[in-house]
PDB file of C-alpha atoms and ligand atoms in Angstrom:
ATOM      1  CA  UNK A   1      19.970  43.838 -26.047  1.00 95.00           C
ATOM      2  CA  UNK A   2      19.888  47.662 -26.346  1.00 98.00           C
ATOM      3  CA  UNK A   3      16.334  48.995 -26.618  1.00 98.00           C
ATOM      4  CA  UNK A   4      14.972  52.155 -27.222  1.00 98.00           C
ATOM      5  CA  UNK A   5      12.210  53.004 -24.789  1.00 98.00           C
ATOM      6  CA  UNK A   6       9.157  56.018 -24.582  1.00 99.00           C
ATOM      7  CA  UNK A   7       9.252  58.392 -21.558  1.00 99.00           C
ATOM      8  CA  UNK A   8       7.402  61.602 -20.837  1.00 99.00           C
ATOM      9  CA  UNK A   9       7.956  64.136 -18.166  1.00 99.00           C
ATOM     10  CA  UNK A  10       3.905  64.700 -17.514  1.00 99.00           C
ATOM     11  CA  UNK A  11       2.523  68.345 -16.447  1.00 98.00           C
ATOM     12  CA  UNK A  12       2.882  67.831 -12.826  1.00 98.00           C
ATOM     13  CA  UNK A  13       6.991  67.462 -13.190  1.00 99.00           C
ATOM     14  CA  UNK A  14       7.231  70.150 -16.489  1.00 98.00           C
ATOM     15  CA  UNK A  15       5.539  73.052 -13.849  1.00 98.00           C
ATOM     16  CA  UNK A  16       7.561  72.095 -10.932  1.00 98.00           C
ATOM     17  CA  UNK A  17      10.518  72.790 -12.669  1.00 98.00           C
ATOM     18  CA  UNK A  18      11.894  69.055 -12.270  1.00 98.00           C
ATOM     19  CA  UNK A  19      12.823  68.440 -16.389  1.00 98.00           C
ATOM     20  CA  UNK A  20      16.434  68.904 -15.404  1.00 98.00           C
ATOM     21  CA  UNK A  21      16.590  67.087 -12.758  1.00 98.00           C
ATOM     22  CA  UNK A  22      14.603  63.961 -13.909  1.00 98.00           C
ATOM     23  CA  UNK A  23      16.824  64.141 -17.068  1.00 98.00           C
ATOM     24  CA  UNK A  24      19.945  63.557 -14.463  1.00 98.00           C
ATOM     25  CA  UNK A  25      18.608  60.976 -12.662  1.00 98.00           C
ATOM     26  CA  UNK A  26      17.983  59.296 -16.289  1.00 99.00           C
ATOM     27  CA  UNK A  27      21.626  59.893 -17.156  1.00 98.00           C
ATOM     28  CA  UNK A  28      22.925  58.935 -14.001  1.00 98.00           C
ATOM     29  CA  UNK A  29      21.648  55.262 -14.317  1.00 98.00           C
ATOM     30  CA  UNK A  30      23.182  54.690 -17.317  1.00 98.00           C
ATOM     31  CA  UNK A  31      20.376  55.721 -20.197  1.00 98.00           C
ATOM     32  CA  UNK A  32      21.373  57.809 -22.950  1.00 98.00           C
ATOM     33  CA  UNK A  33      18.719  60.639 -23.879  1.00 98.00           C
ATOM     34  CA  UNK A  34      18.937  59.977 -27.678  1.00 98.00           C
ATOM     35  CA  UNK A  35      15.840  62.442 -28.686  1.00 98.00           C
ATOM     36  CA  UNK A  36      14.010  65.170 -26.543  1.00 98.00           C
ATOM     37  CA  UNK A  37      11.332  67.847 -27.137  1.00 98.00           C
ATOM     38  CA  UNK A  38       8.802  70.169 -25.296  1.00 98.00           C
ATOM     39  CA  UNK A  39       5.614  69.595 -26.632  1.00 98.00           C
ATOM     40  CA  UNK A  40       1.869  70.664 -25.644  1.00 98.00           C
ATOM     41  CA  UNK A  41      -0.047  67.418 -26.490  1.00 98.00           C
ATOM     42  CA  UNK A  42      -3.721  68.178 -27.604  1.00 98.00           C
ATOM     43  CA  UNK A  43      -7.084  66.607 -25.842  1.00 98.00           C
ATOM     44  CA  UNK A  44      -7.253  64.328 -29.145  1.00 98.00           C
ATOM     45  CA  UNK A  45      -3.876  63.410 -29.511  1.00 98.00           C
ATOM     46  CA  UNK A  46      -3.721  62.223 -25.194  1.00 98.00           C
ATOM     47  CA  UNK A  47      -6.948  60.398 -26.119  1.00 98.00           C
ATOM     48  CA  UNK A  48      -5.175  58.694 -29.080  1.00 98.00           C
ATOM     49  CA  UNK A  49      -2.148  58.004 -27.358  1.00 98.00           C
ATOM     50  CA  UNK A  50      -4.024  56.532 -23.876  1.00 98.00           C
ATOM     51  CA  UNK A  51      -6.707  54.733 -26.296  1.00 98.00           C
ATOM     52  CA  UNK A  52      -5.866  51.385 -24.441  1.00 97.00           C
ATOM     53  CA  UNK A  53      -7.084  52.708 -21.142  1.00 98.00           C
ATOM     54  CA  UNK A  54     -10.464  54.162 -22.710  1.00 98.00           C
ATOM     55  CA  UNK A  55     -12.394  51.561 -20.821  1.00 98.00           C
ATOM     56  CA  UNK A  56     -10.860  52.703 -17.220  1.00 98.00           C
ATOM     57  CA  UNK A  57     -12.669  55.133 -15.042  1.00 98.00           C
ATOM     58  CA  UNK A  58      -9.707  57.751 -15.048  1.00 98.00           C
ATOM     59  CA  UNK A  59      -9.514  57.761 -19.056  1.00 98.00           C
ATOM     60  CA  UNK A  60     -11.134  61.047 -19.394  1.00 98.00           C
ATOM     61  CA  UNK A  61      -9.182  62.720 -16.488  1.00 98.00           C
ATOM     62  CA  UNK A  62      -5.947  61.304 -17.815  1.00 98.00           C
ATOM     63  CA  UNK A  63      -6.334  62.652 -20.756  1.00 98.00           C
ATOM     64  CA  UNK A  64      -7.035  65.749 -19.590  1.00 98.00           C
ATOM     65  CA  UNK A  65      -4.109  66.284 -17.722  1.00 98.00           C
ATOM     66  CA  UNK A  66      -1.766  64.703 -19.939  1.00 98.00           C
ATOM     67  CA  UNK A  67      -2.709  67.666 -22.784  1.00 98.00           C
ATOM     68  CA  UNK A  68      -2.924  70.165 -19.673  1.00 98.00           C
ATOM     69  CA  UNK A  69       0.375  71.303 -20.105  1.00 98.00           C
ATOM     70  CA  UNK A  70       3.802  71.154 -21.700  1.00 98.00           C
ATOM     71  CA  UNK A  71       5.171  67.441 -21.546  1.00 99.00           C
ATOM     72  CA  UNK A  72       8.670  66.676 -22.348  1.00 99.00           C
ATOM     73  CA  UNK A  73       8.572  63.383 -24.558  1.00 98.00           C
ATOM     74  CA  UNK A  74      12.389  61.534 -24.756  1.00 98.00           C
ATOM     75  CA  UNK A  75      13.672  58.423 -26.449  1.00 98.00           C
ATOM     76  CA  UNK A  76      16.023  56.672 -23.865  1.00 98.00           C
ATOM     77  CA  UNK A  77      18.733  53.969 -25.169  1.00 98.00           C
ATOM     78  CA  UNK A  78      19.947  51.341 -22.643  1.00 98.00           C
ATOM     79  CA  UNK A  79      20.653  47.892 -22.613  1.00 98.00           C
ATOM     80  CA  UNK A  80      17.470  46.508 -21.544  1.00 98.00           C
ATOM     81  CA  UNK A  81      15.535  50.052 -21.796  1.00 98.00           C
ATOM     82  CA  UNK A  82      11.672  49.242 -21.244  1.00 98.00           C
ATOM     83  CA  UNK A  83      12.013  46.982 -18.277  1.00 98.00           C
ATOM     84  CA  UNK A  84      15.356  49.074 -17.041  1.00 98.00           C
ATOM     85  CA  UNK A  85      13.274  52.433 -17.302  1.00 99.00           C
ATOM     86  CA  UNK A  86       9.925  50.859 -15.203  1.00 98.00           C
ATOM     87  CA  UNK A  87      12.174  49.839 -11.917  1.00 98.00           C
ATOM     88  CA  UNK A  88      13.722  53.399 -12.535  1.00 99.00           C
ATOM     89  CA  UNK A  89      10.018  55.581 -12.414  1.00 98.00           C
ATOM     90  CA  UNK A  90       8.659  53.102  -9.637  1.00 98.00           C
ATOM     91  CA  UNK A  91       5.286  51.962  -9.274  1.00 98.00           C
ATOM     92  CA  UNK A  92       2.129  53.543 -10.738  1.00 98.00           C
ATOM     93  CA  UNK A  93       0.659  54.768  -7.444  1.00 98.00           C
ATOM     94  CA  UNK A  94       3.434  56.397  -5.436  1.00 98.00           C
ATOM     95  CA  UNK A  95       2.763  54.751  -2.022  1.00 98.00           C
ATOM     96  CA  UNK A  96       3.795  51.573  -3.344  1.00 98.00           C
ATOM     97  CA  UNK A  97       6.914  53.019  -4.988  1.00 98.00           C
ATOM     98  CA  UNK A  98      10.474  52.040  -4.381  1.00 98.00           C
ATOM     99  CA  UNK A  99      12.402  54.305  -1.971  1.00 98.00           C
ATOM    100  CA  UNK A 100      15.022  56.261  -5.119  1.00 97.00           C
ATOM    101  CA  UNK A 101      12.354  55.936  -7.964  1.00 98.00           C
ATOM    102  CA  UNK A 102      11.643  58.890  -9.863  1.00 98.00           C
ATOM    103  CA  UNK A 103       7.855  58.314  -8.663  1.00 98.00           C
ATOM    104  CA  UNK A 104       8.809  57.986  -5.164  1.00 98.00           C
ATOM    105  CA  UNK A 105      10.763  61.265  -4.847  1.00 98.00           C
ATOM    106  CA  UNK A 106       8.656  63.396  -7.359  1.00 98.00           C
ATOM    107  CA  UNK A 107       4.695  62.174  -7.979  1.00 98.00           C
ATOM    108  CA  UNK A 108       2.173  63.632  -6.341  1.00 98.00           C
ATOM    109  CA  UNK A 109      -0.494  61.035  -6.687  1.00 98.00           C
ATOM    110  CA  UNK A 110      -1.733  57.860  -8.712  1.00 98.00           C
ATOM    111  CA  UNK A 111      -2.625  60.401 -11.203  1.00 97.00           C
ATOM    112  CA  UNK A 112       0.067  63.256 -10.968  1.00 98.00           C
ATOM    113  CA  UNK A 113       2.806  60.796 -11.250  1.00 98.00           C
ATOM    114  CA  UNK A 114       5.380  62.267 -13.266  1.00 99.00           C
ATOM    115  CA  UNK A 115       7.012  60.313 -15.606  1.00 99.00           C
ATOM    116  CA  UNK A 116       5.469  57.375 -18.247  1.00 99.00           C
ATOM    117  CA  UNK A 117       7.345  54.992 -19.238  1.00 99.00           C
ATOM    118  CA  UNK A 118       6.415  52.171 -22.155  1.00 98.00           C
ATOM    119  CA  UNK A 119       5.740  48.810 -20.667  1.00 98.00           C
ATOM    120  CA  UNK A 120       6.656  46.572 -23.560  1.00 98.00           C
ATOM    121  CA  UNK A 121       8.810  46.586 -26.948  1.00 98.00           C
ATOM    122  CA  UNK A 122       5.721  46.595 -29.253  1.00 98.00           C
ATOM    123  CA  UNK A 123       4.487  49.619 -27.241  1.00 98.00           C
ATOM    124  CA  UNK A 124       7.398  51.285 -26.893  1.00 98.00           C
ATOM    125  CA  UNK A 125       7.796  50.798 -30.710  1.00 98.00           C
ATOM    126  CA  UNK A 126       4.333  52.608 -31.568  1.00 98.00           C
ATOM    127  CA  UNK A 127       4.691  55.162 -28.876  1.00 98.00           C
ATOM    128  CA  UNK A 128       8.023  56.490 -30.239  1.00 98.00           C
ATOM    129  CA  UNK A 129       7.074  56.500 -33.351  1.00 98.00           C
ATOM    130  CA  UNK A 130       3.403  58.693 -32.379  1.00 98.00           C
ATOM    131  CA  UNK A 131       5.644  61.853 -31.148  1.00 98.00           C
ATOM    132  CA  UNK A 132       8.954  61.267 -33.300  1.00 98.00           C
ATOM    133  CA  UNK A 133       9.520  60.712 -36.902  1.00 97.00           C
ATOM    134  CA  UNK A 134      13.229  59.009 -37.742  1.00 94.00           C
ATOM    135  CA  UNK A 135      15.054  62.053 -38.431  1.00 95.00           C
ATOM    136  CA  UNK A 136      14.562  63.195 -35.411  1.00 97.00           C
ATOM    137  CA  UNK A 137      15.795  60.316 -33.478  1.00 96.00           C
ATOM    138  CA  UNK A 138      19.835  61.174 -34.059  1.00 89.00           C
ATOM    139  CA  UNK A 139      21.359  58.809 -31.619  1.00 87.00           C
TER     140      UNK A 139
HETATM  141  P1  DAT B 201       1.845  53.294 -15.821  1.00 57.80           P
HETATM  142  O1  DAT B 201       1.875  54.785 -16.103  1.00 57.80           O
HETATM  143  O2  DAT B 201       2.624  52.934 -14.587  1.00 57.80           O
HETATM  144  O3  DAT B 201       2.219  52.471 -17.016  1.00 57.80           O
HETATM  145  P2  DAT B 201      -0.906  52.504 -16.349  1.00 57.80           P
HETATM  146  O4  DAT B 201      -0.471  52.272 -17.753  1.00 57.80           O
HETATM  147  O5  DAT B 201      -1.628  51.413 -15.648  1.00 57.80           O
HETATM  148  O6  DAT B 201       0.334  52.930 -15.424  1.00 57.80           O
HETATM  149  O7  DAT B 201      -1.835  53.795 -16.295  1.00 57.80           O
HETATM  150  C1  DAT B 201      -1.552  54.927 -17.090  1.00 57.80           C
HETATM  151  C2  DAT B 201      -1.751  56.160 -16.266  1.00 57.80           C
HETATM  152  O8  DAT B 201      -3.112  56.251 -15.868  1.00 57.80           O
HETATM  153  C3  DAT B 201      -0.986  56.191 -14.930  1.00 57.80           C
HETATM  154  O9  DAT B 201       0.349  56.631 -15.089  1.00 57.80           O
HETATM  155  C4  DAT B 201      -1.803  57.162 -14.131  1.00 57.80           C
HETATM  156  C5  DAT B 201      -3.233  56.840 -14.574  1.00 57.80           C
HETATM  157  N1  DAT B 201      -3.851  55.878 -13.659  1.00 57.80           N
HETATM  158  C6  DAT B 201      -3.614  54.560 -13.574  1.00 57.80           C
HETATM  159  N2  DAT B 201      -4.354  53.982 -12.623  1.00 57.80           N
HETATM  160  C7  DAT B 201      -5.081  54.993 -12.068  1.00 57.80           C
HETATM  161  C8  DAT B 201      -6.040  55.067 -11.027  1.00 57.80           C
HETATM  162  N3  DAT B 201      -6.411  53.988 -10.347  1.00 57.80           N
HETATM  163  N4  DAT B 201      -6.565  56.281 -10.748  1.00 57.80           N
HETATM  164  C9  DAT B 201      -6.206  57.381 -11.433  1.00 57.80           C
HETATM  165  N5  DAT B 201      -5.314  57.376 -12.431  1.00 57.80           N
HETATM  166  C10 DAT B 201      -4.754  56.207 -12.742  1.00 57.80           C
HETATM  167 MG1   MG B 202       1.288  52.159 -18.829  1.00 57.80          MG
END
């Protein structure tokens, strides 16, 4: 089934410089980039957005660095999209990462790791539709 799935370039890839090239590895394995935009999320909005981790430690720091600085938010299209798009960032924590995952060759840390991804279709459903409205998905 084709699926349309969230991902964001976080802070820690926008100021390295790597939008470009995380964009080609995204091509490259198949997944068309179907809407993209540079956006500086605010404190409120990353709070909003990361509400289901608001019981975790890290919430407050995540949010923080999420609405740090620019983010580039994309709608990806693939056959099989959500699940297709997790084996492509790798694991959460970049020691356990798979050698060619995004996370493996570009996150920093646990924290610092690059790229989300949504993790199911009824998330990936409400977290498209918090940074794009319809018109601007264009296919
Ligand atoms: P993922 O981004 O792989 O879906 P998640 O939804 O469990 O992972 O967590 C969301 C983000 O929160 C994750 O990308 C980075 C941060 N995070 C998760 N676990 C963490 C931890 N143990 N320490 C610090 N930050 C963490
Ligand atoms: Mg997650």
């Amino acid at each position: 089934m084709i699926e349309w799935t969230l991902s964001i370039i976080k802070p820690d890839a926008t100021r390295r410089n790597l939008t470009g090239e995380i964009d080609n590895i995204i091509e490259s394995a198949g997944f068309r980039i179907i809407a993209q935009k540079r956006i500086l999320i605010s404190l409120e909005q990353a709070k909003k957005f990361y509400e289901i981790h608001a019981s975790k430690p890290f919430y407050d720091d995540l949010c923080k660095f999420l609405s740090s600085e620019p983010v580039v938010v994309q709608v990806l299209e693939k056959e099989n999209a959500i699940e297709e798009y997790r084996q492509l960032m790798g694991a959460t924590n970049p020691t356990n990462a798979a050698e060619g995952t995004i996370r493996k060759r570009f996150a920093i840390s646990v924290d610092q790791n690059s790229v989300h991804g949504s993790d199911a279709p009824e998330t990936a459903a409400r977290e498209i539709s918090f940074f794009f409205s319809n018109v601007e998905i264009v296919g």
